[in-house]
Amino acid sequence: SQQGEEDPQALSIQEGENATMNCSYKTSINNLQWYRQNSGRGLVHLILIRSNEREKHSGRLRVTLDTSKKSSSLLITASRAADTASYFCATANLGQGGKLIFGQGTELSVKP
Amino acid sequence: NAGVTQTPKFRVLKTGQSMTLLCAQDMNHEYMYWYRQDPGMGLRLIHYSVGEGTTAKGEVPDGYNVSRLKKQNFLLGLESAAPSQTSVYFCASSYAGFSYNEQFFGPGTRLTVL
């Protein structure tokens, strides 16, 4: 069963623009993680935000978490062509042994 | 330090054939996982292991078996492959429990069942 619903499914922007991806989930979580997947490759962990945190930064990445709305967003600032990839949110849910449940992903294309 | 490696990278099977996918990690991680990724479906957990000699079912375990005889290796077996098992399979590992640490992924195995 899918927990995270990601929006949009696909996003195309120009280099230098900001990219925002959203993730909504259904049940209470322990934490939420974002991963990136380049075409034909495995997933790479980007950032983890715990349920008691509201915002986290890592380089050009900014993640927010709103547990009241059961949603998270990933913002990539000043995007580069190398940011082209699929981005997945994954939730570690309470009462599920903490297993990660992945969303369907957002496919980001950054045009030079 | 190779991280997580998977063997083979590609495989084509006929319906009913069997095969084993091998995952190895050199990070001394306790936890290991097998996922499958299908178009538009994200990743779904097949089986996982919380330590050497242990295995547990994930979300979609039917048709698969696993073994963790050594801490660094996690094997995924298909006893009688079906076309519905055509997918990309990813192995991952983590230092501790699911929720507290990032998972490190292998490069994937692309399996086609004819």
Short mmCIF file of C-alpha atoms in Angstrom, two decimals:
data_model
loop_
_atom_site.label_atom_id
_atom_site.label_comp_id
_atom_site.label_asym_id
_atom_site.label_seq_id
_atom_site.Cartn_x
_atom_site.Cartn_y
_atom_site.Cartn_z
CA SER A 1 0.00 0.00 0.00
CA GLN A 2 1.28 3.42 -0.87
CA GLN A 3 1.51 5.97 1.89
CA GLY A 4 2.94 9.01 0.18
CA GLU A 5 1.23 10.79 -2.64
CA GLU A 6 3.57 13.08 -4.51
CA ASP A 7 2.66 16.12 -6.47
CA PRO A 8 3.35 16.92 -9.20
CA GLN A 9 4.14 13.64 -10.92
CA ALA A 10 6.39 15.49 -13.34
CA LEU A 11 8.00 18.94 -13.26
CA SER A 12 10.00 20.70 -15.94
CA ILE A 13 11.91 23.91 -15.18
CA GLN A 14 14.82 25.99 -16.45
CA GLU A 15 18.22 25.99 -14.82
CA GLY A 16 18.39 28.57 -12.04
CA GLU A 17 14.72 28.27 -11.15
CA ASN A 18 13.45 26.76 -7.93
CA ALA A 19 11.71 23.39 -7.87
CA THR A 20 9.08 22.48 -5.31
CA MET A 21 7.75 18.97 -4.79
CA ASN A 22 5.04 17.97 -2.36
CA CYS A 23 4.29 14.80 -0.48
CA SER A 24 1.12 13.96 1.41
CA TYR A 25 0.62 10.96 3.65
CA LYS A 26 -2.20 9.34 5.56
CA THR A 27 -1.08 8.00 8.93
CA SER A 28 1.02 9.28 11.82
CA ILE A 29 4.72 9.15 11.17
CA ASN A 30 7.99 8.91 13.06
CA ASN A 31 9.92 10.69 10.34
CA LEU A 32 9.85 11.48 6.64
CA GLN A 33 12.76 11.07 4.27
CA TRP A 34 13.48 12.31 0.76
CA TYR A 35 15.49 10.32 -1.77
CA ARG A 36 16.75 11.06 -5.27
CA GLN A 37 17.02 8.52 -8.09
CA ASN A 38 18.96 9.23 -11.25
CA SER A 39 17.83 7.32 -14.31
CA GLY A 40 18.89 3.68 -14.13
CA ARG A 41 20.45 4.05 -10.71
CA GLY A 42 19.64 3.27 -7.08
CA LEU A 43 18.11 5.74 -4.64
CA VAL A 44 20.27 8.19 -2.74
CA HIS A 45 19.20 9.60 0.61
CA LEU A 46 18.87 13.39 0.67
CA ILE A 47 17.40 14.42 3.99
CA LEU A 48 15.44 13.11 6.99
CA ILE A 49 13.02 15.22 8.99
CA ARG A 50 11.58 13.96 12.27
CA SER A 51 7.94 14.36 13.22
CA ASN A 52 8.80 17.02 15.82
CA GLU A 53 10.71 19.14 13.31
CA ARG A 54 9.11 21.69 10.99
CA GLU A 55 11.93 22.63 8.66
CA LYS A 56 15.34 21.34 7.70
CA HIS A 57 18.04 22.58 5.34
CA SER A 58 20.86 20.85 3.54
CA GLY A 59 22.77 22.90 0.99
CA ARG A 60 20.28 23.94 -1.71
CA LEU A 61 17.59 21.69 -0.26
CA ARG A 62 14.88 22.84 2.10
CA VAL A 63 12.34 20.42 3.53
CA THR A 64 9.26 21.37 5.49
CA LEU A 65 6.91 19.12 7.42
CA ASP A 66 3.37 19.94 8.51
CA THR A 67 2.09 17.05 10.61
CA SER A 68 -1.32 18.70 11.05
CA LYS A 69 -1.83 18.60 7.29
CA LYS A 70 0.14 15.36 6.89
CA SER A 71 2.28 16.90 4.20
CA SER A 72 5.88 17.72 3.37
CA SER A 73 7.57 19.72 0.67
CA LEU A 74 11.03 19.59 -0.86
CA LEU A 75 12.41 22.80 -2.32
CA ILE A 76 15.51 22.78 -4.51
CA THR A 77 16.81 26.29 -5.00
CA ALA A 78 18.82 27.52 -7.99
CA SER A 79 18.35 24.23 -9.80
CA ARG A 80 21.01 22.75 -12.09
CA ALA A 81 20.79 20.33 -14.99
CA ALA A 82 22.43 17.76 -12.69
CA ASP A 83 19.35 17.91 -10.42
CA THR A 84 17.38 16.12 -13.14
CA ALA A 85 16.14 12.95 -11.43
CA SER A 86 13.15 11.38 -9.74
CA TYR A 87 12.51 12.40 -6.16
CA PHE A 88 10.73 10.18 -3.66
CA CYS A 89 9.38 10.81 -0.22
CA ALA A 90 9.33 7.91 2.22
CA THR A 91 7.52 7.80 5.53
CA ALA A 92 8.43 5.81 8.62
CA ASN A 93 5.07 5.18 10.16
CA LEU A 94 4.07 4.70 13.76
CA GLY A 95 2.63 1.27 14.41
CA GLN A 96 4.26 -0.19 11.31
CA GLY A 97 7.55 -1.16 12.87
CA GLY A 98 9.04 1.94 11.33
CA LYS A 99 9.18 0.45 7.85
CA LEU A 100 9.69 2.98 5.08
CA ILE A 101 6.76 3.45 2.73
CA PHE A 102 7.69 5.16 -0.52
CA GLY A 103 5.61 7.49 -2.63
CA GLN A 104 5.34 7.24 -6.38
CA GLY A 105 7.86 9.99 -7.00
CA THR A 106 8.16 13.27 -8.84
CA GLU A 107 10.14 13.30 -12.06
CA LEU A 108 12.11 16.54 -12.26
CA SER A 109 13.63 17.77 -15.49
CA VAL A 110 15.93 20.79 -15.37
CA LYS A 111 16.69 22.23 -18.77
CA PRO A 112 19.98 24.04 -19.34
CA ASN B 1 34.39 0.83 0.23
CA ALA B 2 31.93 -0.44 -2.39
CA GLY B 3 28.76 0.25 -0.38
CA VAL B 4 25.87 -1.94 -1.54
CA THR B 5 26.43 -4.13 -4.58
CA GLN B 6 23.95 -6.31 -6.46
CA THR B 7 24.49 -9.27 -8.76
CA PRO B 8 23.46 -9.64 -11.56
CA LYS B 9 22.62 -6.27 -13.12
CA PHE B 10 20.29 -7.72 -15.75
CA ARG B 11 18.57 -11.06 -16.21
CA VAL B 12 15.96 -12.55 -18.52
CA LEU B 13 14.08 -15.62 -17.31
CA LYS B 14 11.41 -17.83 -18.76
CA THR B 15 8.25 -18.47 -16.77
CA GLY B 16 8.87 -21.19 -14.21
CA GLN B 17 12.63 -20.76 -14.01
CA SER B 18 14.33 -19.98 -10.75
CA MET B 19 17.09 -17.58 -9.83
CA THR B 20 18.82 -15.92 -6.90
CA LEU B 21 19.71 -12.26 -6.62
CA LEU B 22 22.69 -11.47 -4.44
CA CYS B 23 23.12 -8.34 -2.36
CA ALA B 24 26.32 -7.52 -0.50
CA GLN B 25 27.21 -4.60 1.75
CA ASP B 26 30.54 -3.70 3.29
CA MET B 27 29.31 -1.13 5.80
CA ASN B 28 28.67 -3.59 8.65
CA HIS B 29 24.97 -2.70 8.59
CA GLU B 30 22.58 -4.78 10.67
CA TYR B 31 19.48 -4.17 8.58
CA MET B 32 18.99 -5.17 4.96
CA TYR B 33 16.00 -4.91 2.63
CA TRP B 34 14.75 -6.04 -0.74
CA TYR B 35 12.40 -3.78 -2.74
CA ARG B 36 10.85 -3.95 -6.15
CA GLN B 37 10.17 -0.90 -8.28
CA ASP B 38 7.49 -0.86 -10.93
CA PRO B 39 6.48 2.09 -13.13
CA GLY B 40 4.26 4.53 -11.25
CA MET B 41 4.38 2.41 -8.08
CA GLY B 42 7.33 3.73 -6.14
CA LEU B 43 9.26 1.09 -4.17
CA ARG B 44 7.56 -1.75 -2.38
CA LEU B 45 9.23 -3.77 0.36
CA ILE B 46 9.46 -7.51 -0.37
CA HIS B 47 11.42 -8.89 2.59
CA TYR B 48 13.82 -7.52 5.13
CA SER B 49 16.30 -8.66 7.76
CA VAL B 50 17.20 -7.13 11.10
CA GLY B 51 20.35 -9.19 11.55
CA GLU B 52 22.28 -12.28 10.53
CA GLY B 53 20.03 -15.33 10.50
CA THR B 54 16.77 -13.34 10.60
CA THR B 55 14.25 -12.51 7.89
CA ALA B 56 10.75 -11.04 7.83
CA LYS B 57 8.02 -10.37 5.28
CA GLY B 58 7.41 -6.98 3.85
CA GLU B 59 4.52 -5.63 1.83
CA VAL B 60 4.73 -7.95 -1.21
CA PRO B 61 6.47 -11.20 -0.15
CA ASP B 62 4.54 -13.75 -2.20
CA GLY B 63 6.64 -15.66 -4.72
CA TYR B 64 9.93 -14.71 -3.09
CA ASN B 65 12.19 -16.21 -0.43
CA VAL B 66 15.21 -14.72 1.28
CA SER B 67 18.17 -15.78 3.37
CA ARG B 68 20.70 -13.91 5.50
CA LEU B 69 23.34 -16.46 6.38
CA LYS B 70 26.09 -13.86 6.67
CA LYS B 71 25.72 -10.34 7.96
CA GLN B 72 27.05 -8.79 4.77
CA ASN B 73 24.88 -10.78 2.33
CA PHE B 74 21.14 -10.86 1.67
CA LEU B 75 19.83 -13.23 -0.99
CA LEU B 76 16.50 -12.96 -2.78
CA GLY B 77 15.19 -16.10 -4.47
CA LEU B 78 12.50 -16.64 -7.04
CA GLU B 79 11.58 -20.34 -7.06
CA SER B 80 9.24 -20.26 -10.06
CA ALA B 81 9.36 -16.96 -11.90
CA ALA B 82 6.17 -15.38 -13.25
CA PRO B 83 5.73 -12.48 -15.71
CA SER B 84 4.28 -10.42 -12.81
CA GLN B 85 7.75 -10.52 -11.25
CA THR B 86 9.21 -8.49 -14.11
CA SER B 87 10.57 -5.49 -12.27
CA VAL B 88 13.65 -3.67 -11.07
CA TYR B 89 14.87 -5.05 -7.75
CA PHE B 90 16.77 -2.93 -5.27
CA CYS B 91 18.64 -4.01 -2.19
CA ALA B 92 19.27 -1.56 0.63
CA SER B 93 20.92 -1.58 4.01
CA SER B 94 20.93 0.61 7.09
CA TYR B 95 22.88 0.86 10.30
CA ALA B 96 19.92 0.60 12.64
CA GLY B 97 16.16 0.34 12.61
CA PHE B 98 14.07 1.41 9.70
CA SER B 99 13.08 4.76 10.92
CA TYR B 100 16.15 6.27 12.46
CA ASN B 101 18.71 6.04 9.73
CA GLU B 102 19.01 6.53 6.04
CA GLN B 103 18.99 3.52 3.80
CA PHE B 104 21.80 2.91 1.33
CA PHE B 105 20.72 1.44 -1.97
CA GLY B 106 22.40 -0.79 -4.50
CA PRO B 107 22.31 -0.05 -8.25
CA GLY B 108 19.44 -2.45 -8.94
CA THR B 109 18.80 -5.64 -10.90
CA ARG B 110 16.54 -5.42 -13.94
CA LEU B 111 14.64 -8.68 -14.28
CA THR B 112 12.43 -9.65 -17.19
CA VAL B 113 10.28 -12.78 -17.03
CA LEU B 114 8.97 -13.96 -20.39
#
